[in-house]
Amino acid sequence: MRINDIPTPAYVIDEKKLRENLEILKNVQEESGCHILLAQKAFSAFAEYPLIKQYLKGTTSSGLFEARLAYEEMGGEVHVYAPAFKEKDLLDLVHFCDHITFNSIAQVKKYAAMAIETSKQLNGNPYEDMGIMLLNEAPIVPKHLSLGLRVNPECSTQGEHAIYDPCAPGSRLGVTFDVFKKALEEDSTVLDNIEGLHFHTLCEQNSDDLVTTFEAFEKNFGPYLKKMKWLNMGGGHHITRKDYDREKLINLIKKIKSEYDVEVYLEPGEAIALNAGYLVTEVLDIVENGISTLILDASAACHMPDVLEMPYRPPLRDSGEAGEKKYTYRLSSYTCLAGDIIGDYSFDKEIRIGDRLIFEDMAIYSMVKNNTFNGIPLPDICAMDEEGNCRLIKSFGYDDFKCRLS
Ligand SMILES: *Cc1c(COP(=O)(O)O)cnc(C)c1O
């Protein structure tokens, strides 16, 4: 099956592009000595984990479900960070994770000793302990548990996407230096179980912003980093983008490793599957009202929510800006939401009902965020191999809509 033959709507993962990204990331790992983890929040199509595993050291998770998925389907290092953990989840996470990062001093006080004690007692099958039926063989390895603390370097380097700025005033994400210092003044042993520091402040950014952020971090937290085993510099590094300055990143990591003698982690999501996927859709109707609107069998609200949330205009194959080419259309969906508009695009030829359109860069933050609002079906997931042959990985139906509602 070729991309023009698959039933729509469908996400198509481009394995050639994915592998090219992974080659770049592996090269950064080798040149710099850092460990790169897949942030599953961006991309969790685990059918591709066997491929990703050939290149990266492991994964990071935002909570119990992602961590369990990583443990079952990827193996390697399993990291987790969340703004707060529920006690039950934390006790389960200890089974799956080798690195747990806390967001506050209160969470450290509540859980650090408990997590370490629990991890020492683990010797059997985590699923038996948790009363869970094992779905398939998972690697069961006793792990050293290493705990970390997320800090806030209070250095905003991006104004473009305010909702993705964890350094915005009042941010709940990470401990500020004031709070950090005060906690140590009150109890000098409070961080005794903490082996790593973590910051995540970037979003689709280049290495110059990372350098700026590291300098801000270092100014305050540098002396404490000396006592740590690792530093995790989060995600948001657009390492696989054409204009990304990898040399600068590699030099920074080398410098950190030699000055502080720590393991350095990066946990990008976007960079791993950047431009490595498509959303293939069909034109169901064309509505005239001052502008010609194409009604597609895909939806911004359901299938690419970042278009409305971030917001941005997704790239579309063989198209231009509104007015740039001869025929301009507004692209929209068959949901009832008036604002379910993807954007205005132009084409060299007139679009007809039944034509197919291919949105690009649709592997990341799409499948992980989609939903069945309005009873709209979820797109299939296909993979396209290096020769351009597509195979169906997963299709969805009525039950996927119904079972979440009662
Ligand atoms: C979202 C997130 C990532 C991944 O970010 P990308 O922008 O997809 O690279 C990594 N770490 C943390 C803590 C995150 O919240």
Short mmCIF file of C-alpha atoms and ligand atoms in Angstrom, two decimals, residues 37-43 60-62 81-82 150 164 166 173 198-205 232-238 266-272 364-365, ligand 1:
data_model
loop_
_atom_site.label_atom_id
_atom_site.label_comp_id
_atom_site.label_asym_id
_atom_site.label_seq_id
_atom_site.Cartn_x
_atom_site.Cartn_y
_atom_site.Cartn_z
CA LEU A 37 15.80 9.87 26.22
CA LEU A 38 12.54 9.85 24.27
CA ALA A 39 9.97 12.10 25.98
CA GLN A 40 6.92 9.92 25.43
CA LYS A 41 4.60 12.87 26.00
CA ALA A 42 5.33 13.89 22.39
CA PHE A 43 5.34 10.49 20.72
CA THR A 60 11.17 9.73 30.07
CA SER A 61 7.58 9.74 31.30
CA SER A 62 5.09 12.14 32.77
CA TYR A 81 8.95 13.41 36.31
CA ALA A 82 5.59 14.84 37.33
CA ARG A 150 13.46 19.78 39.14
CA TYR A 164 5.09 26.44 27.06
CA PRO A 166 7.99 26.95 32.60
CA LEU A 173 7.28 23.86 37.49
CA HIS A 198 16.62 18.66 36.34
CA PHE A 199 15.50 21.70 34.41
CA HIS A 200 13.18 21.93 31.43
CA THR A 201 12.64 25.40 30.03
CA LEU A 202 12.90 25.23 26.24
CA CYS A 203 10.35 24.72 23.48
CA GLU A 204 11.45 24.22 19.87
CA GLN A 205 14.69 26.11 20.60
CA ASN A 232 18.90 16.50 33.12
CA MET A 233 18.42 19.48 30.79
CA GLY A 234 14.88 18.53 29.79
CA GLY A 235 13.42 18.74 26.31
CA GLY A 236 12.61 21.46 23.81
CA HIS A 237 15.95 21.06 22.02
CA HIS A 238 15.16 21.08 18.30
CA LEU A 266 18.55 15.36 27.37
CA GLU A 267 14.94 14.30 26.98
CA PRO A 268 13.58 15.74 23.74
CA GLY A 269 10.20 14.70 22.41
CA GLU A 270 9.75 16.76 19.27
CA ALA A 271 13.29 16.30 17.98
CA ILE A 272 12.90 12.53 17.84
CA ILE A 364 4.52 14.56 17.36
CA TYR A 365 1.89 15.84 19.79
C1 LIG B 1 7.41 18.20 27.34
C2 LIG B 1 8.60 17.84 28.07
C3 LIG B 1 9.70 17.29 27.39
C4 LIG B 1 9.75 17.14 25.88
O1 LIG B 1 9.68 18.38 25.26
P1 LIG B 1 9.79 18.58 23.67
O2 LIG B 1 9.44 20.01 23.48
O3 LIG B 1 8.80 17.66 23.03
O4 LIG B 1 11.18 18.26 23.28
C5 LIG B 1 10.80 16.91 28.15
N1 LIG B 1 10.81 17.06 29.50
C6 LIG B 1 9.77 17.59 30.17
C7 LIG B 1 9.85 17.73 31.66
C8 LIG B 1 8.64 17.98 29.49
O5 LIG B 1 7.61 18.54 30.16
#
